[in-house]
CSV table of C-alpha atoms in Angstrom, one decimal:
chain,number,residue,atom,x,y,z
A,1,MET,CA,23.9,3.7,-5.3
A,2,THR,CA,20.4,5.5,-5.1
A,3,GLY,CA,17.6,4.0,-3.0
A,4,VAL,CA,13.9,5.6,-3.1
A,5,VAL,CA,11.3,4.0,-0.7
A,6,VAL,CA,7.8,5.1,-1.7
A,7,ILE,CA,5.2,5.1,1.0
A,8,GLY,CA,1.7,6.3,1.8
A,9,SER,CA,1.3,9.0,3.8
A,10,GLN,CA,-2.3,8.8,4.6
A,11,TRP,CA,-4.5,5.3,5.0
A,12,GLY,CA,-3.5,4.2,1.7
A,13,ASP,CA,-5.0,4.9,-1.9
A,14,GLU,CA,-3.1,7.8,-2.3
A,15,GLY,CA,-2.4,6.9,-5.7
A,16,LYS,CA,1.0,4.9,-4.9
A,17,GLY,CA,0.7,3.0,-8.3
A,18,LYS,CA,1.0,5.7,-10.4
A,19,ILE,CA,3.8,7.1,-8.9
A,20,VAL,CA,5.8,4.5,-8.8
A,21,ASP,CA,5.1,3.9,-12.3
A,22,TRP,CA,6.8,6.8,-13.1
A,23,LEU,CA,9.6,6.9,-11.1
A,24,SER,CA,10.6,3.4,-12.3
A,25,SER,CA,11.2,5.1,-15.4
A,26,LYS,CA,14.4,6.3,-13.9
A,27,ALA,CA,14.9,3.1,-11.6
A,28,ASP,CA,16.7,-0.1,-12.4
A,29,VAL,CA,15.1,-2.3,-9.9
A,30,VAL,CA,11.7,-2.3,-8.2
A,31,VAL,CA,11.1,-4.1,-5.2
A,32,ARG,CA,7.8,-4.9,-3.0
A,33,PHE,CA,8.5,-5.2,0.6
A,34,GLN,CA,5.2,-5.3,2.5
A,35,GLY,CA,1.5,-6.4,2.6
A,36,GLY,CA,-0.3,-8.9,0.2
A,37,HIS,CA,-2.7,-9.0,-2.3
A,38,ASN,CA,-5.1,-6.6,0.0
A,39,ALA,CA,-3.0,-3.8,-1.7
A,40,GLY,CA,-4.3,-2.7,-5.2
A,41,HIS,CA,-2.1,0.0,-7.4
A,42,THR,CA,-3.9,1.3,-10.7
A,43,LEU,CA,-1.9,2.5,-13.5
A,44,VAL,CA,-3.0,4.1,-16.5
A,45,ILE,CA,-0.3,4.0,-19.2
A,46,ASP,CA,-1.1,4.6,-23.1
A,47,ASN,CA,-4.6,4.9,-22.3
A,48,GLU,CA,-4.6,1.3,-20.8
A,49,THR,CA,-5.4,0.7,-17.4
A,50,TYR,CA,-3.6,-1.9,-15.6
A,51,LYS,CA,-4.2,-3.3,-11.9
A,52,LEU,CA,-1.5,-4.7,-9.7
A,53,ASN,CA,-2.2,-6.6,-6.1
A,54,LEU,CA,1.2,-8.2,-6.0
A,55,LEU,CA,3.5,-7.6,-8.7
A,56,PRO,CA,5.9,-4.7,-8.6
A,57,SER,CA,4.8,-1.7,-10.6
A,58,GLY,CA,8.1,-1.6,-12.1
A,59,ILE,CA,6.8,-5.0,-14.1
A,60,LEU,CA,5.3,-3.1,-16.8
A,61,ARG,CA,8.6,-1.8,-18.3
A,62,ALA,CA,10.4,-4.7,-20.2
A,63,ASP,CA,14.1,-3.2,-18.9
A,64,LYS,CA,13.5,-3.4,-15.2
A,65,LYS,CA,14.2,-6.0,-12.5
A,66,SER,CA,11.1,-6.2,-10.8
A,67,ILE,CA,11.8,-8.0,-6.9
A,68,ILE,CA,8.8,-9.4,-4.4
A,69,GLY,CA,10.8,-9.4,-1.3
A,70,ASN,CA,10.4,-11.4,1.9
A,71,GLY,CA,8.0,-8.8,3.8
A,72,VAL,CA,5.2,-9.7,1.5
A,73,VAL,CA,2.9,-12.4,1.9
A,74,LEU,CA,1.7,-14.5,-0.9
A,75,ASP,CA,-1.3,-15.6,-2.2
A,76,LEU,CA,0.2,-18.2,-4.9
A,77,ARG,CA,-2.8,-18.6,-6.8
A,78,ALA,CA,-3.7,-14.9,-6.8
A,79,LEU,CA,-0.1,-14.0,-8.1
A,80,ILE,CA,-0.1,-16.6,-10.6
A,81,THR,CA,-3.7,-15.5,-12.2
A,82,GLU,CA,-2.1,-11.8,-12.2
A,83,ILE,CA,1.1,-12.8,-14.0
A,84,LYS,CA,-1.3,-14.6,-16.7
A,85,GLY,CA,-3.7,-11.9,-17.1
A,86,LEU,CA,-0.5,-9.7,-17.9
A,87,THR,CA,1.4,-12.1,-20.1
A,88,ASP,CA,-2.2,-12.0,-21.9
A,89,ARG,CA,-1.8,-8.6,-22.4
A,90,ASN,CA,1.8,-9.1,-24.4
A,91,ILE,CA,3.8,-7.8,-20.9
A,92,ASN,CA,6.9,-9.7,-20.2
A,93,ILE,CA,7.0,-11.7,-17.4
A,94,SER,CA,10.0,-14.4,-16.5
A,95,PRO,CA,12.3,-15.3,-14.3
A,96,GLN,CA,15.2,-12.5,-16.0
A,97,ASN,CA,12.9,-9.7,-15.1
A,98,LEU,CA,11.0,-11.0,-11.9
A,99,SER,CA,12.3,-12.4,-8.4
A,100,ILE,CA,10.7,-13.5,-5.5
A,101,SER,CA,12.2,-13.9,-2.3
A,102,ASP,CA,12.3,-17.6,-1.0
A,103,LYS,CA,11.4,-16.1,2.7
A,104,ALA,CA,8.5,-14.8,1.7
A,105,SER,CA,5.4,-16.4,3.5
A,106,ILE,CA,2.4,-17.7,1.7
A,107,ILE,CA,-1.3,-17.3,2.2
A,108,LEU,CA,-3.5,-20.4,2.2
A,109,PRO,CA,-7.4,-20.8,1.9
A,110,LEU,CA,-7.4,-21.8,5.4
A,111,HIS,CA,-5.8,-18.2,6.0
A,112,GLN,CA,-8.6,-16.5,4.2
A,113,LYS,CA,-11.4,-18.6,5.7
A,114,LEU,CA,-10.2,-17.7,9.0
A,115,ASP,CA,-10.2,-14.1,8.2
A,116,GLU,CA,-13.8,-14.5,7.2
A,117,LEU,CA,-15.2,-16.3,10.0
A,118,ARG,CA,-13.3,-13.6,12.2
A,119,GLU,CA,-15.1,-10.5,10.5
A,120,ILE,CA,-18.5,-12.2,10.6
A,121,ASN,CA,-18.3,-13.0,14.0
A,122,ALA,CA,-16.7,-9.5,15.1
A,123,GLY,CA,-19.9,-7.8,15.1
A,124,LYS,CA,-19.4,-4.4,15.6
A,125,SER,CA,-16.1,-4.6,16.4
A,126,LYS,CA,-15.2,-5.9,12.7
A,127,ILE,CA,-11.8,-4.1,11.4
A,128,GLY,CA,-12.8,-4.2,7.7
A,129,THR,CA,-10.3,-6.3,6.4
A,130,THR,CA,-10.5,-7.6,2.6
A,131,LYS,CA,-11.2,-10.9,3.7
A,132,ARG,CA,-8.0,-12.4,1.9
A,133,GLY,CA,-5.9,-14.3,4.6
A,134,ILE,CA,-3.3,-11.5,5.1
A,135,GLY,CA,-3.8,-10.8,8.7
A,136,PRO,CA,-3.6,-14.4,9.7
A,137,ALA,CA,-0.9,-15.3,7.4
A,138,TYR,CA,1.1,-12.5,9.2
A,139,GLU,CA,0.0,-14.0,12.4
A,140,ASP,CA,1.6,-17.6,11.3
A,141,LYS,CA,4.8,-16.0,10.6
A,142,VAL,CA,5.2,-14.4,13.9
A,143,ALA,CA,3.9,-17.5,15.6
A,144,ARG,CA,6.8,-19.3,13.3
A,145,ARG,CA,4.7,-22.2,11.8
A,146,SER,CA,4.5,-20.1,8.5
A,147,ILE,CA,5.0,-21.6,5.1
A,148,ARG,CA,7.6,-19.9,3.3
A,149,VAL,CA,8.3,-20.0,-0.6
A,150,CYS,CA,11.8,-22.3,0.1
A,151,ASP,CA,9.4,-24.9,1.8
A,152,LEU,CA,7.2,-25.8,-1.7
A,153,PHE,CA,9.6,-27.6,-3.4
A,154,ASP,CA,10.1,-30.8,-1.0
A,155,LYS,CA,6.6,-32.4,-0.6
A,156,ASN,CA,7.7,-34.8,2.5
A,157,GLN,CA,8.9,-31.6,4.1
A,158,LEU,CA,6.5,-29.6,3.2
A,159,LYS,CA,3.8,-32.2,4.8
A,160,LEU,CA,6.0,-31.5,8.1
A,161,LYS,CA,5.3,-28.0,8.0
A,162,VAL,CA,1.7,-28.4,7.3
A,163,ASP,CA,0.6,-31.1,9.9
A,164,ASN,CA,2.6,-28.4,12.5
A,165,LEU,CA,0.1,-25.6,10.7
A,166,LEU,CA,-2.6,-27.6,10.7
A,167,ASN,CA,-2.2,-28.3,14.6
A,168,HIS,CA,-3.3,-24.9,15.3
A,169,HIS,CA,-5.9,-24.1,12.4
A,170,ASN,CA,-7.8,-27.1,13.2
A,171,ALA,CA,-8.4,-26.5,16.6
A,172,LEU,CA,-9.8,-23.0,15.5
A,173,MET,CA,-12.1,-24.6,12.8
A,174,ARG,CA,-13.3,-27.0,15.7
A,175,GLY,CA,-14.1,-23.9,17.7
A,176,TYR,CA,-15.9,-22.2,15.0
A,177,GLY,CA,-18.0,-25.5,14.5
A,178,GLU,CA,-16.3,-25.9,10.9
A,179,ILE,CA,-15.1,-28.8,9.1
A,180,GLU,CA,-11.3,-29.6,9.6
A,181,TYR,CA,-8.7,-29.6,7.0
A,182,GLU,CA,-7.0,-32.4,5.6
A,183,ALA,CA,-2.9,-32.2,5.7
A,184,SER,CA,-3.1,-33.9,2.0
A,185,SER,CA,-5.4,-31.7,-0.1
A,186,VAL,CA,-3.5,-28.9,1.6
A,187,VAL,CA,-0.1,-30.3,0.6
A,188,ASN,CA,-1.3,-31.2,-2.6
A,189,GLU,CA,-2.8,-27.6,-3.9
A,190,VAL,CA,0.4,-25.8,-2.4
A,191,PHE,CA,2.6,-27.9,-3.8
A,192,ASP,CA,1.6,-28.0,-7.2
A,193,LEU,CA,1.5,-24.2,-7.0
A,194,GLY,CA,4.6,-24.0,-5.8
A,195,GLN,CA,5.8,-25.7,-9.1
A,196,VAL,CA,4.6,-23.2,-10.8
A,197,ILE,CA,6.6,-20.0,-9.4
A,198,MET,CA,9.7,-22.1,-8.7
A,199,PRO,CA,11.5,-20.7,-11.3
A,200,TYR,CA,11.0,-17.2,-9.9
A,201,ALA,CA,12.4,-18.0,-6.2
A,202,LYS,CA,15.5,-17.2,-5.0
A,203,SER,CA,17.6,-16.2,-2.1
A,204,ILE,CA,18.2,-12.6,-1.3
A,205,ILE,CA,21.7,-13.2,-1.4
A,206,GLU,CA,21.2,-14.5,-5.1
A,207,ILE,CA,19.1,-11.2,-5.7
A,208,SER,CA,21.3,-9.1,-4.0
A,209,ARG,CA,24.6,-10.4,-5.9
A,210,GLU,CA,22.4,-9.8,-9.3
A,211,ILE,CA,21.7,-5.9,-8.2
A,212,ASN,CA,24.5,-4.9,-6.5
A,213,LYS,CA,26.0,-2.6,-8.8
A,214,PRO,CA,27.2,1.2,-8.1
A,215,GLU,CA,25.3,2.8,-10.8
A,216,ASN,CA,22.2,0.9,-9.9
A,217,LYS,CA,18.9,2.7,-8.6
A,218,ILE,CA,16.3,0.9,-6.8
A,219,LEU,CA,13.1,1.8,-6.1
A,220,PHE,CA,11.2,0.4,-3.0
A,221,GLU,CA,7.2,0.0,-3.0
A,222,GLY,CA,5.1,-0.1,-0.1
A,223,ALA,CA,1.5,-1.1,0.2
A,224,GLN,CA,-1.2,0.6,1.5
A,225,GLY,CA,-0.4,3.6,4.2
A,226,PHE,CA,1.6,4.9,6.9
A,227,LEU,CA,-1.3,5.1,9.2
A,228,LEU,CA,-2.1,1.6,8.7
A,229,ASP,CA,0.7,0.7,10.1
A,230,ILE,CA,0.4,-2.0,12.5
A,231,ASP,CA,2.2,-0.2,15.0
A,232,HIS,CA,2.1,3.5,14.1
A,233,GLY,CA,-1.4,3.6,12.8
A,234,SER,CA,-5.1,3.8,13.9
A,235,TYR,CA,-4.5,0.7,15.8
A,236,PRO,CA,-6.7,-1.6,15.9
A,237,PHE,CA,-7.9,-0.3,12.3
A,238,VAL,CA,-4.7,-1.3,10.8
A,239,THR,CA,-3.2,-3.8,8.6
A,240,SER,CA,-1.1,-6.7,9.6
A,241,SER,CA,2.6,-5.4,8.6
A,242,ASN,CA,4.8,-2.5,9.1
A,243,THR,CA,4.2,0.3,6.3
A,244,HIS,CA,6.7,2.6,8.0
A,245,SER,CA,9.6,3.5,5.5
A,246,SER,CA,12.4,1.5,8.1
A,247,TYR,CA,10.7,-1.9,6.9
A,248,ALA,CA,11.7,-1.3,3.2
A,249,ALA,CA,14.9,-2.7,4.0
A,250,ILE,CA,13.8,-5.6,6.6
A,251,GLY,CA,11.0,-6.4,3.8
A,252,SER,CA,13.5,-6.9,1.1
A,253,GLY,CA,16.8,-7.9,2.9
A,254,LEU,CA,18.3,-5.4,1.2
A,255,ASN,CA,21.1,-3.2,3.0
A,256,PRO,CA,19.6,-0.4,4.5
A,257,ASN,CA,22.7,1.9,3.7
A,258,ARG,CA,21.1,1.7,0.1
A,259,ILE,CA,18.4,3.8,0.9
A,260,ASN,CA,18.7,7.8,0.7
A,261,HIS,CA,15.6,9.4,0.2
A,262,VAL,CA,12.1,8.5,1.2
A,263,MET,CA,8.9,9.8,-0.8
A,264,GLY,CA,5.8,10.3,0.9
A,265,ILE,CA,2.5,9.9,-1.5
A,266,THR,CA,0.0,12.1,-0.4
A,267,LYS,CA,-3.4,12.8,-1.8
A,268,ALA,CA,-4.8,16.5,-2.1
A,269,TYR,CA,-7.8,15.3,0.4
A,270,THR,CA,-8.6,12.2,2.6
A,271,THR,CA,-9.9,9.0,1.7
A,272,ARG,CA,-10.1,5.9,4.1
A,273,VAL,CA,-11.7,2.4,3.0
A,274,GLY,CA,-13.5,0.4,5.9
A,275,SER,CA,-13.9,0.9,9.8
A,276,GLY,CA,-11.4,3.0,11.8
A,277,PRO,CA,-11.1,6.9,13.1
A,278,PHE,CA,-11.5,9.6,10.0
A,279,PRO,CA,-11.4,12.7,11.9
A,280,THR,CA,-12.1,14.9,8.8
A,281,GLU,CA,-14.4,12.6,7.3
A,282,GLU,CA,-17.3,14.4,5.2
A,283,ASP,CA,-20.0,12.2,5.5
A,284,ASN,CA,-22.2,14.7,3.6
A,285,ASP,CA,-22.5,16.5,0.0
A,286,ILE,CA,-19.0,17.2,0.1
A,287,GLY,CA,-17.6,13.9,0.5
A,288,GLN,CA,-20.2,12.5,-1.9
A,289,LYS,CA,-18.5,14.9,-4.5
A,290,LEU,CA,-15.0,14.3,-3.6
A,291,GLY,CA,-15.9,10.3,-3.9
A,292,GLU,CA,-17.7,11.2,-7.2
A,293,ILE,CA,-14.9,13.4,-9.1
A,294,GLY,CA,-12.2,10.8,-7.5
A,295,HIS,CA,-14.0,7.8,-8.4
A,296,GLU,CA,-13.1,6.7,-4.8
A,297,PHE,CA,-13.4,3.0,-5.3
A,298,GLY,CA,-11.3,0.5,-3.6
A,299,THR,CA,-9.1,-1.2,-6.3
A,300,VAL,CA,-9.2,-4.4,-4.3
A,301,THR,CA,-12.6,-4.6,-2.8
A,302,ASN,CA,-14.3,-2.1,-5.0
A,303,ARG,CA,-16.0,-0.7,-1.8
A,304,LYS,CA,-16.7,3.0,-1.9
A,305,ARG,CA,-14.0,4.7,0.1
A,306,ARG,CA,-14.9,7.5,2.6
A,307,CYS,CA,-13.6,11.3,1.8
A,308,GLY,CA,-12.9,14.4,3.7
A,309,TRP,CA,-10.4,17.4,3.7
A,310,PHE,CA,-6.7,17.1,4.0
A,311,ASP,CA,-5.3,16.3,7.7
A,312,THR,CA,-2.2,17.7,8.2
A,313,VAL,CA,-1.9,16.4,11.6
A,314,LEU,CA,-1.9,12.8,10.5
A,315,VAL,CA,0.5,13.7,7.3
A,316,SER,CA,3.2,15.6,9.6
A,317,GLN,CA,3.2,12.7,11.7
A,318,ALA,CA,3.7,10.6,9.0
A,319,VAL,CA,6.8,12.9,7.6
A,320,GLN,CA,8.2,13.0,11.1
A,321,GLN,CA,8.2,9.2,12.2
A,322,SER,CA,9.1,7.7,8.4
A,323,GLY,CA,11.6,10.2,7.4
A,324,ILE,CA,9.9,11.6,4.4
A,325,ASN,CA,12.2,13.7,2.4
A,326,GLY,CA,9.6,14.7,0.0
A,327,ILE,CA,5.7,14.7,-0.7
A,328,ALA,CA,4.2,13.3,-4.0
A,329,LEU,CA,0.9,15.3,-4.1
A,330,THR,CA,-1.9,12.9,-6.1
A,331,LYS,CA,-5.2,14.0,-7.1
A,332,LEU,CA,-5.1,17.9,-6.8
A,333,ASP,CA,-7.4,18.1,-9.8
A,334,VAL,CA,-10.3,16.4,-8.2
A,335,LEU,CA,-10.3,20.0,-6.0
A,336,ASP,CA,-10.7,21.7,-9.1
A,337,THR,CA,-14.5,22.6,-8.5
A,338,PHE,CA,-14.6,23.5,-5.0
A,339,LYS,CA,-14.6,27.0,-4.3
A,340,VAL,CA,-13.6,26.7,-0.7
A,341,LEU,CA,-11.2,24.1,0.7
A,342,LYS,CA,-10.8,23.0,4.5
A,343,VAL,CA,-7.8,22.0,5.9
A,344,CYS,CA,-7.2,20.7,9.4
A,345,ILE,CA,-4.7,22.2,11.5
A,346,GLY,CA,-4.9,21.0,14.8
A,347,TYR,CA,-7.7,18.6,16.8
A,348,GLU,CA,-9.5,19.3,19.9
A,349,ILE,CA,-10.5,16.5,22.2
A,350,LYS,CA,-13.0,17.1,25.5
A,351,GLY,CA,-11.9,21.1,25.4
A,352,LYS,CA,-8.2,20.3,25.0
A,353,LYS,CA,-6.2,21.5,21.8
A,354,ILE,CA,-3.4,19.0,20.3
A,355,ASP,CA,-1.4,19.0,17.7
A,356,TYR,CA,-0.9,15.1,17.1
A,357,PHE,CA,-2.8,12.0,16.1
A,358,PRO,CA,-3.7,10.3,19.8
A,359,SER,CA,-2.6,6.7,20.3
A,360,SER,CA,-5.9,5.7,22.0
A,361,GLU,CA,-8.6,4.5,19.7
A,362,PHE,CA,-11.1,6.3,22.1
A,363,ASP,CA,-9.2,9.3,22.1
A,364,GLN,CA,-9.1,9.0,18.2
A,365,ALA,CA,-13.0,8.4,18.1
A,366,ASN,CA,-13.3,12.0,20.1
A,367,ILE,CA,-11.1,14.3,17.6
A,368,LYS,CA,-13.0,17.2,16.6
A,369,PRO,CA,-11.0,18.8,13.5
A,370,ILE,CA,-9.6,22.4,13.7
A,371,TYR,CA,-10.1,23.9,10.4
A,372,GLU,CA,-8.2,26.5,7.9
A,373,GLU,CA,-10.2,27.6,5.1
A,374,ILE,CA,-8.5,28.0,1.7
A,375,GLU,CA,-9.7,29.7,-1.2
A,376,GLY,CA,-10.7,27.3,-4.0
A,377,TRP,CA,-8.9,28.1,-7.7
A,378,ASN,CA,-12.5,26.9,-9.2
A,379,SER,CA,-10.4,26.3,-12.8
A,380,LYS,CA,-8.8,23.2,-14.4
A,381,THR,CA,-5.8,21.7,-12.9
A,382,ALA,CA,-6.4,18.3,-14.9
A,383,GLY,CA,-3.9,17.5,-17.1
A,384,SER,CA,-1.2,20.3,-16.0
A,385,GLN,CA,2.2,18.9,-16.8
A,386,ASN,CA,4.5,22.2,-15.6
A,387,ILE,CA,3.9,24.5,-12.6
A,388,GLU,CA,3.6,27.4,-14.4
A,389,GLU,CA,0.1,25.9,-15.9
A,390,LEU,CA,-1.5,25.5,-12.6
A,391,PRO,CA,-3.7,28.4,-11.5
A,392,GLU,CA,-2.0,30.9,-8.8
A,393,LYS,CA,-4.5,29.9,-6.1
A,394,ALA,CA,-3.7,25.9,-6.5
A,395,VAL,CA,0.1,26.6,-6.2
A,396,ASN,CA,-0.5,28.7,-2.8
A,397,TYR,CA,-2.8,25.4,-1.9
A,398,ILE,CA,0.3,23.1,-2.2
A,399,ASN,CA,2.6,25.8,-0.7
A,400,ARG,CA,0.0,25.8,2.2
A,401,LEU,CA,0.2,22.0,2.6
A,402,SER,CA,4.0,22.0,2.1
A,403,ASP,CA,4.4,24.4,4.7
A,404,LEU,CA,2.1,22.7,7.3
A,405,ILE,CA,3.1,19.4,7.0
A,406,GLY,CA,7.0,20.4,7.1
A,407,ALA,CA,8.0,18.8,3.8
A,408,LYS,CA,9.1,19.9,0.4
A,409,ILE,CA,6.9,18.7,-2.7
A,410,ASP,CA,8.5,16.4,-4.8
A,411,LEU,CA,6.1,16.4,-7.6
A,412,VAL,CA,2.4,17.1,-8.4
A,413,SER,CA,0.0,14.4,-10.3
A,414,THR,CA,-2.8,16.0,-12.0
A,415,SER,CA,-4.7,12.8,-13.4
A,416,PRO,CA,-4.1,9.2,-13.4
A,417,LYS,CA,-1.8,9.7,-16.6
A,418,ARG,CA,1.6,8.7,-16.5
A,419,GLU,CA,2.6,11.4,-18.6
A,420,ASP,CA,0.4,14.1,-16.2
A,421,THR,CA,3.0,14.7,-13.7
A,422,ILE,CA,4.8,18.0,-12.6
A,423,LEU,CA,8.4,17.3,-11.4
A,424,LEU,CA,9.5,19.3,-8.9
A,425,ASN,CA,12.4,17.7,-7.2
A,426,ASP,CA,14.2,14.6,-9.2
A,427,VAL,CA,14.7,11.9,-6.5
A,428,PHE,CA,16.9,10.1,-8.7
A,429,SER,CA,19.3,12.7,-10.0
């Protein structure tokens, strides 16, 4: 059995949606294993654009099995809306091709309210969350008071769980001077939503038995990026889950022995949404140009992304820690009109040179990047589907990045379209 994990190697927004969709043509099963509806994957298929937040990208292929794993936090209303939006566009979604782990934790409106209150009251220390309740939902999970999918189907048992949850959340609402929640209204809302998703809910043992065939190829789909990992990212400006490749097994409940390749989706430059350190950020005309050509606006929030040069220190760290075997290099075409490109090859902090991203947020804020300049190709790569079609200088850039980050290039994406992909290493062969 072949298992491929796809993760972002930067701060998210690397183009995972297209790559996972492209790889899903070769897979039998696609599993989403962490994050919530704060993730946004944009896919362009036959000139139709699809934006997914919770559903695995494989859902757009009728012959694939899609799974939402236990590591995901679920906003039921958002999920139901997303399913309806796709079925209205003639995408078939049923319990035959979509399963939801009954261990997945639920995001409630109270989580979103708390997320918003915290950001408003954080002032200059705000994280820049999407205010969708992701963090508070994960907090409840770790604190062992979470409502899970398996709790939704018996109203009496659900009320016991909600009462326990509100002991905590109503104390917070009192502290913020907000109106407290009534258990009955929370129970009624989540119970009714639960009835809609009940047909999709299964135990991981049921799911595992369905897909446990030697010939099955499984694609594990991550959200966000490695540098937003709660443990290994630019803490505290991170997401609330582990985006590390090893979480694919934990967040799906599937045997880690099924994983034999990790692909890191990597943008040909660097972007970031929200607050936090960004050593190679170009807050100037260069960053503006990258953003305009690359259409750098968040899929979920539509916030403008911060843009800058490629940082090999960050990506090589993601490669080493996440066991990335190969890179999918995306948005190469955005660099087509730049005469000179810069690549960060090291850092300087207080006069000392280092070759790693420091753990302290104060050190991170004082990084000065050390650059190597590479001559641009100043010609078109957009739409290329074969490595021989690329300008020599574009190939030189790709090879130089591969050398600096210590990973081979599996494929290169030259536009948002599914077909504009150059395959260099077939990970499902």
